[in-house]
Coordinates of C-alpha atoms in Angstrom, one line a residue:
X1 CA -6.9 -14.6 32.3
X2 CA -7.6 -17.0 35.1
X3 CA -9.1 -20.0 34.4
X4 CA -12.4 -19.4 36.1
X5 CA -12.7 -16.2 34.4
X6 CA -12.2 -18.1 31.1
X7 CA -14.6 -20.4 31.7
X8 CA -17.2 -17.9 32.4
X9 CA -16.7 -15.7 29.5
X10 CA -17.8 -19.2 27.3
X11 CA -20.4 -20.4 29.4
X12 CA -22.3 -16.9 29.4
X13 CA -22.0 -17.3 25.6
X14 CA -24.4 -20.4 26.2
X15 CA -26.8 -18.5 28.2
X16 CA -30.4 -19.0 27.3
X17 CA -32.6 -16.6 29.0
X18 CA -36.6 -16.4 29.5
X19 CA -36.7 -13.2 26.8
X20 CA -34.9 -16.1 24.5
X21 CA -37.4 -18.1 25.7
X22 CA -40.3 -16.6 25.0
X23 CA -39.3 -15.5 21.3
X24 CA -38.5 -19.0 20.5
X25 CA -41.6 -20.3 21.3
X26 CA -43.5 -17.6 19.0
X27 CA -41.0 -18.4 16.3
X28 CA -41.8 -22.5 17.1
X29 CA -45.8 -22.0 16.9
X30 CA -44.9 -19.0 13.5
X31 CA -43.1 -22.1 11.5
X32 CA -45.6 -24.9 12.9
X33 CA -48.2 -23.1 10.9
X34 CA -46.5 -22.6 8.6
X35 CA -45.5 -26.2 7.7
X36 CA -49.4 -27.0 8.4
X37 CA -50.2 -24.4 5.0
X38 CA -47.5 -25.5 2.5
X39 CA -44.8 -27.8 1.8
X40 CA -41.1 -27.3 1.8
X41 CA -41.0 -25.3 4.9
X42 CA -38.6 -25.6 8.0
X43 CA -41.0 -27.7 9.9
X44 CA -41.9 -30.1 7.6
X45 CA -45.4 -31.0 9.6
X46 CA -45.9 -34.0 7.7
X47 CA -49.6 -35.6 8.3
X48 CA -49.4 -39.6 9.5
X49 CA -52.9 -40.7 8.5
X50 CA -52.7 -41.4 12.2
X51 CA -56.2 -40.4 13.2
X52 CA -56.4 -42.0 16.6
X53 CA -54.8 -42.7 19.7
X54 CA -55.1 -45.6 22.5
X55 CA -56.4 -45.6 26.1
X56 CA -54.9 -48.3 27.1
X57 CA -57.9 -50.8 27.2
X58 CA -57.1 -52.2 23.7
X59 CA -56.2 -55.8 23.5
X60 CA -54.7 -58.4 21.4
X61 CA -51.5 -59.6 19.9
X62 CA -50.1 -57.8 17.2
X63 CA -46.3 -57.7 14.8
X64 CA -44.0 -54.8 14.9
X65 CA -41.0 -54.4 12.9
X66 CA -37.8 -52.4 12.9
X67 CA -35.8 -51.3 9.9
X68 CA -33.6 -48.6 11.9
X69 CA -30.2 -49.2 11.1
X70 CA -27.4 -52.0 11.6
X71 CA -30.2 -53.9 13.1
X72 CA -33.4 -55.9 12.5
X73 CA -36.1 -56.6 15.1
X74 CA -38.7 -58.2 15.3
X75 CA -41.4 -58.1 17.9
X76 CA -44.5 -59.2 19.1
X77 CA -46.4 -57.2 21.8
X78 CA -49.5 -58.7 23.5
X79 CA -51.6 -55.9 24.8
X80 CA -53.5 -56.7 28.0
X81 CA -56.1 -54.6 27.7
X82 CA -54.9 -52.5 31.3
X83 CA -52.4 -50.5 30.1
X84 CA -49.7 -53.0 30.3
X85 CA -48.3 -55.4 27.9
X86 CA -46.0 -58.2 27.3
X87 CA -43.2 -57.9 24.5
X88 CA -41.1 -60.7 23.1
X89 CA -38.2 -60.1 20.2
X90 CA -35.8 -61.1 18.0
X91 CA -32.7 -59.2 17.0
X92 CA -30.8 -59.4 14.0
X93 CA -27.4 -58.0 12.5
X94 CA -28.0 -56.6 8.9
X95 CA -25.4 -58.5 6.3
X96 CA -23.1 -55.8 5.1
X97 CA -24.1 -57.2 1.3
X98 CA -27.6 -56.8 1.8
X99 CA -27.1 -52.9 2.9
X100 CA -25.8 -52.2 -0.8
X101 CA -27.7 -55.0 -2.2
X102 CA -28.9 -54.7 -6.5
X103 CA -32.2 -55.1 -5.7
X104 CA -34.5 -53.9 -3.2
X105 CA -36.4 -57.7 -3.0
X106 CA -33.1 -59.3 -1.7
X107 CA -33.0 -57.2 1.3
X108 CA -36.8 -57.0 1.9
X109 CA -36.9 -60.9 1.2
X110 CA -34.4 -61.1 4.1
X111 CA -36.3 -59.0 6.5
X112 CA -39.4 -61.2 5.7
X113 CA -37.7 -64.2 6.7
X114 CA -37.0 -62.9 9.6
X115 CA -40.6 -62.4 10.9
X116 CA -40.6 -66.5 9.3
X117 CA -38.0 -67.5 11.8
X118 CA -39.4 -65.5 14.6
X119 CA -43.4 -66.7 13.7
X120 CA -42.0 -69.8 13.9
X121 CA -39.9 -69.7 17.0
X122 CA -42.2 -67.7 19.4
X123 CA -45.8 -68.9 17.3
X124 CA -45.5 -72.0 16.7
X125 CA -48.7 -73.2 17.3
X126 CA -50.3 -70.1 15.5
X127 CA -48.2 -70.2 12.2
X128 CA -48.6 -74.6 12.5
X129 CA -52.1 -73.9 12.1
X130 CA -51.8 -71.4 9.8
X131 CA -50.0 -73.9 7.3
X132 CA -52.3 -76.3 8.0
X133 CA -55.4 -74.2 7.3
X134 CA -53.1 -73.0 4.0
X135 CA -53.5 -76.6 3.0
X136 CA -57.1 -76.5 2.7
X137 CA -57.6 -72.8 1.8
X138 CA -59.4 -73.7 -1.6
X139 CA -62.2 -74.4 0.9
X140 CA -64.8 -71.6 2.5
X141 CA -64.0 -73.3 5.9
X142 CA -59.9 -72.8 5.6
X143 CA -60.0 -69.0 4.9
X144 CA -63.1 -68.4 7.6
X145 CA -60.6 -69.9 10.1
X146 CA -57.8 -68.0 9.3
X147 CA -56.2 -65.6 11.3
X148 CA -53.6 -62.8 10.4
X149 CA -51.6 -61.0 12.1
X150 CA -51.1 -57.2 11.6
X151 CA -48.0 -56.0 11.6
X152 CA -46.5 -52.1 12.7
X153 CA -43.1 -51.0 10.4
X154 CA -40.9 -48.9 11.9
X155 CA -38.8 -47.8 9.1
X156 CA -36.2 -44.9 10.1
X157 CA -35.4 -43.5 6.3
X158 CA -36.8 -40.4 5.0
X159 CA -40.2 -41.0 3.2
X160 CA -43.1 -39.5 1.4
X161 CA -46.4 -41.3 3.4
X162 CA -48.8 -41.7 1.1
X163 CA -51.5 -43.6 3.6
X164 CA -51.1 -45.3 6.6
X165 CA -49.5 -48.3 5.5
X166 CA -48.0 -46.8 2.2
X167 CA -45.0 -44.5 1.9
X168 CA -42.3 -43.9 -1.1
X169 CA -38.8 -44.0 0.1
X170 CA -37.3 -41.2 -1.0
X171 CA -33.2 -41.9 0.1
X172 CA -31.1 -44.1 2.2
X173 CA -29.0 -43.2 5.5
X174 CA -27.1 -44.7 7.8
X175 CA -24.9 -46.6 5.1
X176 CA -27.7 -48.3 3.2
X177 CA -27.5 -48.2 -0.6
X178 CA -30.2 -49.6 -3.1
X179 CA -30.8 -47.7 -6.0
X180 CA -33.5 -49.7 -6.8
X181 CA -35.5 -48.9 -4.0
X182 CA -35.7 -45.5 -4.1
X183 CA -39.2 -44.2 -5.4
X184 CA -41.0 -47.5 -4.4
X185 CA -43.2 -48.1 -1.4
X186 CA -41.3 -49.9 1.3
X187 CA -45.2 -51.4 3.0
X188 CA -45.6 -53.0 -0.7
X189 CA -41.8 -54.2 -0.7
X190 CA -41.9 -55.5 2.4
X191 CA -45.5 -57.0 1.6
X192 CA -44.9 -59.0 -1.5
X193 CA -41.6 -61.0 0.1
X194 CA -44.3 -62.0 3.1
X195 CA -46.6 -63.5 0.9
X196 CA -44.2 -65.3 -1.4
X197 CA -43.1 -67.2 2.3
X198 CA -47.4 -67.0 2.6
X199 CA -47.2 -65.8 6.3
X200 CA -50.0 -64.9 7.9
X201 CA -49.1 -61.6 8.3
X202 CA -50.2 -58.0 6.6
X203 CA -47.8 -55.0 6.8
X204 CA -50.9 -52.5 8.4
X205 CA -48.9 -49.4 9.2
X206 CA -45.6 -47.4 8.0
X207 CA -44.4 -46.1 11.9
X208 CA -42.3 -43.3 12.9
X209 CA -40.7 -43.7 15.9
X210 CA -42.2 -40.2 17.4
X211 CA -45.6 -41.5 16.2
X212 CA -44.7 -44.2 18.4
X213 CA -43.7 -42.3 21.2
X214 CA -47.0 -41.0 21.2
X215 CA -49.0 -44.4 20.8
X216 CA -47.2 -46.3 23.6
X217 CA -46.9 -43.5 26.0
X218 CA -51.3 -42.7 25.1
X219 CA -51.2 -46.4 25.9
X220 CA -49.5 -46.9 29.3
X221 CA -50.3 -43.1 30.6
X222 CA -53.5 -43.2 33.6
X223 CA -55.9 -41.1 34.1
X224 CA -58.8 -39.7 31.5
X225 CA -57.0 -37.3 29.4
X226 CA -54.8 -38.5 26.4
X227 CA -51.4 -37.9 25.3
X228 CA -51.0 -35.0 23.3
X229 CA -47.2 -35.4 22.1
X230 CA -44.4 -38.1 21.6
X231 CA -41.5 -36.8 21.8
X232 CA -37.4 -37.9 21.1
X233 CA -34.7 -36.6 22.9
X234 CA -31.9 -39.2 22.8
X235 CA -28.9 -39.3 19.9
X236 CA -31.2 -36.9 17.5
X237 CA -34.4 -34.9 18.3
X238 CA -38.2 -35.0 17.0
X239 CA -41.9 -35.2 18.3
X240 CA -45.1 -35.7 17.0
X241 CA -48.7 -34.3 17.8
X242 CA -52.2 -34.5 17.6
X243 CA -53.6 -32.0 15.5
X244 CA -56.9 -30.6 14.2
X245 CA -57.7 -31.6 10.8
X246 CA -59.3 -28.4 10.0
X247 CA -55.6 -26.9 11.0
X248 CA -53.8 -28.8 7.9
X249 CA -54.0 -26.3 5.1
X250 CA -51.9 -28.3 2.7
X251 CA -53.3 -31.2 1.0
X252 CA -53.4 -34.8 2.4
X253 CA -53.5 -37.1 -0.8
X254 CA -54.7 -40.4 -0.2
X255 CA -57.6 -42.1 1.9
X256 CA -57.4 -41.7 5.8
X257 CA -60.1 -41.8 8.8
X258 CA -61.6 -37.9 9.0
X259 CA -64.2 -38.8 11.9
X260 CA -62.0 -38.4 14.8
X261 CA -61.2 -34.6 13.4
X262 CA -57.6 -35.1 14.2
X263 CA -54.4 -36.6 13.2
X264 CA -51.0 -37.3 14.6
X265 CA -48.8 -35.0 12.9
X266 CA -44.6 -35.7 12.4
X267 CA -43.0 -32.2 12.8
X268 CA -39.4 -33.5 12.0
X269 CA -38.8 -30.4 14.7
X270 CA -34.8 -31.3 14.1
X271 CA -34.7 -29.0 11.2
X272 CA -36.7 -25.7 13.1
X273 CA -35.4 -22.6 12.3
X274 CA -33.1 -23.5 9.8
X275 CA -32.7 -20.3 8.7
X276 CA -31.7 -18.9 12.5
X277 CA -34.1 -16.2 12.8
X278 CA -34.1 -16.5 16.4
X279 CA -31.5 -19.6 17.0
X280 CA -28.7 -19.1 19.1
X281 CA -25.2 -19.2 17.8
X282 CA -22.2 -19.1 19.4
X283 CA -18.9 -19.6 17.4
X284 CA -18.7 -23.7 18.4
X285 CA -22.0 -23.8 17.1
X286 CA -21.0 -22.7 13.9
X287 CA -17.8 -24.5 13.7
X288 CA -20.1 -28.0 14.4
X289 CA -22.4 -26.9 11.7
X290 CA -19.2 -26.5 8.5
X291 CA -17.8 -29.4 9.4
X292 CA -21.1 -31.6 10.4
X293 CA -22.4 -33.7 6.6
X294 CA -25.5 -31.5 6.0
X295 CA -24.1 -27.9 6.8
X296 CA -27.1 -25.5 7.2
X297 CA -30.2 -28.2 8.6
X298 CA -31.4 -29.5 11.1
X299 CA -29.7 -26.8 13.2
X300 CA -32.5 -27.5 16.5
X301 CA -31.2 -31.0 16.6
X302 CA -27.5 -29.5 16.6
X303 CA -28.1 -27.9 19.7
X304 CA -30.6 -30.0 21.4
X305 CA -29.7 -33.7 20.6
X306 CA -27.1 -36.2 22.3
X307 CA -25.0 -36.9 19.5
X308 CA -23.8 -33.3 19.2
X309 CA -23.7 -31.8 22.6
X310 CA -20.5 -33.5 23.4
X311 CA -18.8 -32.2 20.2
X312 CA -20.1 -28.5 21.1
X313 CA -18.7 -29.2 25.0
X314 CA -15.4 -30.3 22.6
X315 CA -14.6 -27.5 20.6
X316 CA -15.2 -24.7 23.2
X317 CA -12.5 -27.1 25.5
X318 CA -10.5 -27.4 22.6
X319 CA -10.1 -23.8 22.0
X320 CA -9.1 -23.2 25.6
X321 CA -6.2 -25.7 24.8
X322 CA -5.3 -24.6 21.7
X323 CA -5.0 -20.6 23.9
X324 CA -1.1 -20.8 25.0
X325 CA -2.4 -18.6 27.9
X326 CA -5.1 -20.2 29.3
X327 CA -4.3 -22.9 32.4
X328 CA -6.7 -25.5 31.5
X329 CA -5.5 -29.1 31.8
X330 CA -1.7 -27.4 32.2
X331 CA 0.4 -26.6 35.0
X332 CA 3.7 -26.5 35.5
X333 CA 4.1 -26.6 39.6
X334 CA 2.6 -29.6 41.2
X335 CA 1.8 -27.3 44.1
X336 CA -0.6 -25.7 42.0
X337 CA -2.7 -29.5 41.4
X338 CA -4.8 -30.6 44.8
X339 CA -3.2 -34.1 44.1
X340 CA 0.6 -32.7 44.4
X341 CA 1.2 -33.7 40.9
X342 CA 1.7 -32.1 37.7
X343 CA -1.4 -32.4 34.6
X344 CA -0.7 -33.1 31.2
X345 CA -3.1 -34.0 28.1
X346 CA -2.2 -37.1 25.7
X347 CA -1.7 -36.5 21.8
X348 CA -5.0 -39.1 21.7
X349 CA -7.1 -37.0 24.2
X350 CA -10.7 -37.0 22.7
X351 CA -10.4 -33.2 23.2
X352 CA -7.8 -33.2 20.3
X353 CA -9.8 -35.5 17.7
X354 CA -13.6 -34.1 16.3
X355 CA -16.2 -35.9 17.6
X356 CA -13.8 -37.1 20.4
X357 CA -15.8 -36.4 23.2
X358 CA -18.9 -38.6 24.2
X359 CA -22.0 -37.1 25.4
X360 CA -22.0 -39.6 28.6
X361 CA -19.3 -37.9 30.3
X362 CA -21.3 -34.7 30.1
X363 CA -23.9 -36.9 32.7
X364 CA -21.3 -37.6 34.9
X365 CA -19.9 -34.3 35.5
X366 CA -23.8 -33.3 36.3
X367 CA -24.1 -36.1 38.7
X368 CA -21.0 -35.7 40.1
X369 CA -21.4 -33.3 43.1
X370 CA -18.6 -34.4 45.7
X371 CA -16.1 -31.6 46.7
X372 CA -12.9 -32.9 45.2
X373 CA -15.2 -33.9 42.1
X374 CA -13.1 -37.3 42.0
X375 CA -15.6 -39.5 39.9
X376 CA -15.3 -36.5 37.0
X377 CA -11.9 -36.4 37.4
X378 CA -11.1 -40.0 37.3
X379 CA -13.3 -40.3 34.0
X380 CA -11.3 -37.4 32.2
X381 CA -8.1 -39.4 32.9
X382 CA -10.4 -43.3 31.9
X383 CA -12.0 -41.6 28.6
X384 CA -10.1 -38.6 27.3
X385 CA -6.4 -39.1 28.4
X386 CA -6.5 -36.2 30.4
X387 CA -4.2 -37.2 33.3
X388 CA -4.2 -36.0 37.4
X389 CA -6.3 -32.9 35.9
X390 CA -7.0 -30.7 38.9
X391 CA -10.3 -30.0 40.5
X392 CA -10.3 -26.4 38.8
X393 CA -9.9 -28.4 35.6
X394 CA -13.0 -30.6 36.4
X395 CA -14.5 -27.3 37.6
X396 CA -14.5 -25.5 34.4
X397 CA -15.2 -28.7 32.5
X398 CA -18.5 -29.0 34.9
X399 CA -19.2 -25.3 34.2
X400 CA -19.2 -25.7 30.3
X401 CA -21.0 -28.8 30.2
X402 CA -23.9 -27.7 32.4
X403 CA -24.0 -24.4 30.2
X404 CA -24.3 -26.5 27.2
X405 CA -26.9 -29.1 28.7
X406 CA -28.9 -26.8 30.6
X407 CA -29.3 -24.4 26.8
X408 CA -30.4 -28.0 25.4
X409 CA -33.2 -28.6 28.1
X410 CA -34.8 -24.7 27.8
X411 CA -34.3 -25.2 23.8
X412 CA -36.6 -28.8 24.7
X413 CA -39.0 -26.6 26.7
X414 CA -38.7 -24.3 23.7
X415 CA -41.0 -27.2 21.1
X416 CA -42.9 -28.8 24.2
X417 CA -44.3 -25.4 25.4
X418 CA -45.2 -24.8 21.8
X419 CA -47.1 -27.3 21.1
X420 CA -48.8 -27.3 24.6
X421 CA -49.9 -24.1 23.8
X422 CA -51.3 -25.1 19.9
X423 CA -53.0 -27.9 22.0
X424 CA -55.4 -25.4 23.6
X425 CA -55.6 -27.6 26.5
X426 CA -53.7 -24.8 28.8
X427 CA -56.8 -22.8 29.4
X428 CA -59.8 -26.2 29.0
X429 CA -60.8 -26.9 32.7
X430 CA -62.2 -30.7 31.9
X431 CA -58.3 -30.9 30.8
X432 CA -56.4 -32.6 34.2
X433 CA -53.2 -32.7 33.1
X434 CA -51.5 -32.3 29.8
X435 CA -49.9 -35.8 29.2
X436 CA -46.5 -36.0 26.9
X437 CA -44.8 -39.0 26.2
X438 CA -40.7 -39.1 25.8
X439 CA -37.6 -40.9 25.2
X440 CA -34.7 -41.2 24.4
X441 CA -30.8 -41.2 26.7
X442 CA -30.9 -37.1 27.6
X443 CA -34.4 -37.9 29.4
X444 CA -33.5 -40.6 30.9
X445 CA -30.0 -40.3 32.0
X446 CA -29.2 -36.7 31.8
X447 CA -29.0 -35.6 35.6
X448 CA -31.5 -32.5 36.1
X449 CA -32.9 -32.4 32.3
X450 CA -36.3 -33.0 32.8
X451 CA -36.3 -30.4 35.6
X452 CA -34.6 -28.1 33.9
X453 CA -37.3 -28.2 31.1
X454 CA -39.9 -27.7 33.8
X455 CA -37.9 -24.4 35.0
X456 CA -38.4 -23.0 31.3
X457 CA -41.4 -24.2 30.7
X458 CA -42.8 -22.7 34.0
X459 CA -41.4 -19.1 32.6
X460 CA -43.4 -19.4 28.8
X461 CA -45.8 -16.7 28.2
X462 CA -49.2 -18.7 28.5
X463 CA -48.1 -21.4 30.6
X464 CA -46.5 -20.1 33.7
X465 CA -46.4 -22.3 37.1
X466 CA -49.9 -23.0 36.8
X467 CA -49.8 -24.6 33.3
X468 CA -46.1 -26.4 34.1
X469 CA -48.0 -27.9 36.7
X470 CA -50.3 -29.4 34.6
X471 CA -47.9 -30.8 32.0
X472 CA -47.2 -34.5 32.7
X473 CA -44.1 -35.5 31.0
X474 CA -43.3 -39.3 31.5
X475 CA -41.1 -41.8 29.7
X476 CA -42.6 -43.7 27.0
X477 CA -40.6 -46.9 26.1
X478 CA -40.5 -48.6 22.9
X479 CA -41.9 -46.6 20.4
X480 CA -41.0 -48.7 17.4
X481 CA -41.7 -51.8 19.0
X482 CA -45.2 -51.4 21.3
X483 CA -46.1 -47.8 19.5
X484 CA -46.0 -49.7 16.1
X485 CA -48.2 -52.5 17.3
X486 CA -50.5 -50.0 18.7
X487 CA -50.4 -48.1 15.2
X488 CA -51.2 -51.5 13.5
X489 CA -54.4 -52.1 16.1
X490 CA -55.6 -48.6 15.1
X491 CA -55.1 -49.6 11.2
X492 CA -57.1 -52.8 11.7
X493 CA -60.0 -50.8 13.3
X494 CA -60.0 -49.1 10.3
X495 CA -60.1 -51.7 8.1
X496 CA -63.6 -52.9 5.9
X497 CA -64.9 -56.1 6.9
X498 CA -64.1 -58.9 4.6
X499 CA -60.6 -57.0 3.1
X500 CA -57.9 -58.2 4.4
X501 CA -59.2 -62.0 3.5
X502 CA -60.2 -60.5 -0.3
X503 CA -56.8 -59.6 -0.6
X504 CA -55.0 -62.5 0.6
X505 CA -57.6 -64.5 -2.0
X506 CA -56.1 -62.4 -4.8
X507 CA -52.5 -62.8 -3.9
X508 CA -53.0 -66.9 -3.8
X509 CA -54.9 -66.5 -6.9
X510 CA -51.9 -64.8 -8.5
X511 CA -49.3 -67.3 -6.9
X512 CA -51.1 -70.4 -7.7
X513 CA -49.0 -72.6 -10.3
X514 CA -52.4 -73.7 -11.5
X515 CA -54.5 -70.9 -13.2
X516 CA -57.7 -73.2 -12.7
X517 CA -57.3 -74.2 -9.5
X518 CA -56.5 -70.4 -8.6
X519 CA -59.6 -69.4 -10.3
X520 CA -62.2 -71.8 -9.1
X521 CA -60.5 -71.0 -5.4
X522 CA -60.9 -67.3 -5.7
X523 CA -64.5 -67.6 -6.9
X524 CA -65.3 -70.5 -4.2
X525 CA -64.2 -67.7 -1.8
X526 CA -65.9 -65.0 -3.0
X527 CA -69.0 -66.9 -2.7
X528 CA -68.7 -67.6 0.4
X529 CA -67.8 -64.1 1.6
X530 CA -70.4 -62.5 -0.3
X531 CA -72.2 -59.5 2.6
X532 CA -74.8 -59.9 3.7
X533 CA -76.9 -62.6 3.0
X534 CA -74.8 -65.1 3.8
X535 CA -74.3 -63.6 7.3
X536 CA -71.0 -64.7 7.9
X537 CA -68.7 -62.2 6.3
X538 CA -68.0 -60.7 9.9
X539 CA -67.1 -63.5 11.7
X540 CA -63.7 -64.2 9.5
X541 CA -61.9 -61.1 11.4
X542 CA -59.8 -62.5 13.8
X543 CA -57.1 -60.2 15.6
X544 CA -54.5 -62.8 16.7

């Protein structure tokens, strides 16, 4: 079989048409209802106590935090009230020890000392006078002055959210191992090492990165109408929405804000369809799936997300090199190679190793659009050892790649045009545009991605050309840095006057070395923040 003939046969195997579509968008909407009604379903739907969004005229300077990985940042985002902000971090390496630590406090204790260093570094003046006011705390003056900052955690493990600011971890990824954490609430854990270092600080919100997504981009978005979705398409694959109350069947334990009627929902969309009643699944799929570490889940994110569409691309190559009788990256007459020589693959190609093939090179054969496809070729020979392949080589390597990439972008559509439609904002005529927020390396950097959703979605029953064109999908940044601030603001709105200073009153009292003195402070400031007589209960708020 010729080699273009060969290539053809797999990438029609990658073909996603509008029919495909169009059932996988019923399916979507089927399974997001579903997760909304009961637990333990495909779509997991999980409600945020989110109950808000921004509009970009909030102000102030608030704390975010990232527990995602490797790393530890810190941030501080000053909102400027126009839908722009100003962001300052720090970024810190994890110890290796602390990753497999005994005890939950000693890793916890070091991420609080963190925000220490950082107060201290880019606050100064705020956490100086913060001691100072410490110092005479056992006075009504010293607590009325005091301002705390509210912080936004972005903590990327699986957990069971309890409340906005309260969530039960319920296992460790990405290499992190402490037994003793597992079943406690990561807000209180995190909490209880800020206040033994007494920072001014309160841990107001438990963030997901999507739920971030959705804050910053509802945030920095113009015009009147407010974002509907965050959305991640980058090394994995999720979004979160804004859904009617009255739409969540299942029970939401716990206290949360019902007066806006909505809430941002996590649909943890990685894991639709697990059981591939409509999925495509072509025989690479299935080979990434048996030797992936969670056979059988999160099969959307399989096909969809940037850390496996270079290992799909992979072991389709892989099988043309393995076929004795196909001419990919081989031939034997250099009159047959555009560049007069002869191609041969290395032992160490990535082709040859699982998970040897990078995602990135996948944008640079889409970019790549010259004749002789030179920059493709020349990064085949730089990254996968593949050397003086010919252009019909970089041809069917372009082919494949697309086929894979362009069945990621209409799977994409697939969850955006869903939820566009659940929105019921298609048909509302005081609804402008229909604003989604996204992120993530496939958005950003993936040549043609973001059209290519726009092609699919433009062919979804319900939507059309008419409804495409009123979809507005544009990059939100930061998610876990500005989106958690933002999350934090919305927690703080939320909050009862006078609680957040009642609080802190009962941790000093439980801290002090001298019972007494601990007592006679607490009651001195109860006093003094008794409502509303004294009149001056909601003038201790400050948002700093």
């Amino acid at each position: 079989m010729a080699l273009a003939d060969e290539t053809n046969h797999i990438v029609s195997q990658f073909e996603f048409s509008d029919e495909d579509l169009n059932d996988h968008v019923q399916e979507f909407l089927s399974q997001m209802n579903e997760g909304l009604e009961k637990e333990n379903t495909s779509l997991a739907q999980i409600p945020t106590y989110v109950t808000g969004v921004p509009n970009g005229t909030e102000k102030g300077l608030y704390l975010a935090v990232d527990l995602g990985g490797t790393n530890f940042r810190v941030c501080s985002i000053m909102l400027n009230g126009d839908t722009t902000f100003n962001l300052t971090y720090n970024k810190v390496a994890i110890p290796k020890e602390l990753m497999v630590a005994k005890t939950a406090s000693e890793l916890f204790a070091f991420l609080a000392k963190q925000i220490e260093l950082f107060l201290r570094e880019h606050h100064r003046d705020h956490f100086e006078s913060h001691v100072r006011r410490r110092n005479t705390s056992s006075t009504a003056e010293g607590w009325r002055d005091e301002n705390i900052f509210r912080l936004g955690f972005t903590f990327s493990f699986p957990v069971r959210q309890l409340g906005i600011n309260k969530g039960l971890l319920i296992r460790w990824t990405k290499g992190f191992d402490i037994d003793d954490a597992i079943g406690k609430d990561v807000c209180a854990l995190l909490q209880t090492e800020i206040d033994k270092l007494r920072l001014p600080v309160k841990v107001a919100a438990l963030v997901n990165d999507t739920v971030g997504t959705l804050m910053a981009r509802s945030y920095t978005s113009t015009g009147k109408s407010k974002s509907i979705l965050g959305a991640i398409f980058g090394t994995g694959t999720n979004g979160a929405y804004i859904e009617k109350i009255s739409n969540i069947k299942k029970s939401i334990p716990g206290d949360y804000d019902a007066s806006t009627g909505e809430m941002v929902v996590n649909t943890e969309w990685g894991s639709f369809d697990n059981q591939l009643n409509v999925m495509p699944s072509t025989p690479w799929d299935k080979a990434l799936d048996a030797q992936s570490v969670n056979p059988g889940y999160q099969m959307f994110e399989k096909r969809v997300s940037g850390m496996f569409l270079g290992e799909i691309v992979r072991l389709a190559i892989a099988d043309m090199i393995s076929n004795e009788k196909s001419a990919i990256f081989r031939d034997v007459n250099s009159s047959e190679n555009d560049w007069s020589t002869t191609t041969h693959i290395a032992p160490q190609s990535g082709f040859l190793k699982p998970w040897g093939l990078d995602s990135a090179i996948m944008s640079v054969a889409a970019a790549d659009n010259t004749p002789e496809l030179s920059t493709l070729r020349q990064e085949l020979e730089n990254l996968l050892h593949v050397y003086t392949p010919s252009l019909e080589d970089a041809q069917a390597f372009k082919s494949i790649a697309f086929a894979v990439g362009r069945r990621a972008a209409r799977l994409s559509a697939v969850a955006i045009g869903a939820i566009a439609l659940q929105s019921g904002k298609l048909d509302d005529p005081e609804e402008e545009v229909i604003d989604i927020g996204v992120d993530g390396s496939l958005v950003e950097h993936y040549p043609y991605f973001r059209d290519m959703m726009y092609e699919a979605l433009r062919a979804i029953d319900g939507i059309g050309p008419r409804g495409a064109e009123k979809i507005r999908i544009g990059i939100a940044k930061d998610g876990s840095g500005v989106g958690a601030a933002l999350i934090a603001l919305i927690a703080a709105s939320r909050e009862k006057p006078g609680e957040i200073l009642i609080e802190d009153i009962r941790s000093q009292a439980k801290t002090s070395r001298r019972p007494s003195d601990a007592l006679g402070m607490f009651i001195t400031n109860i006093l003094f923040f008794l409502p509303p007589c004294c009149g001056r209960m909601t003038n201790t708020l400050f948002h700093s």
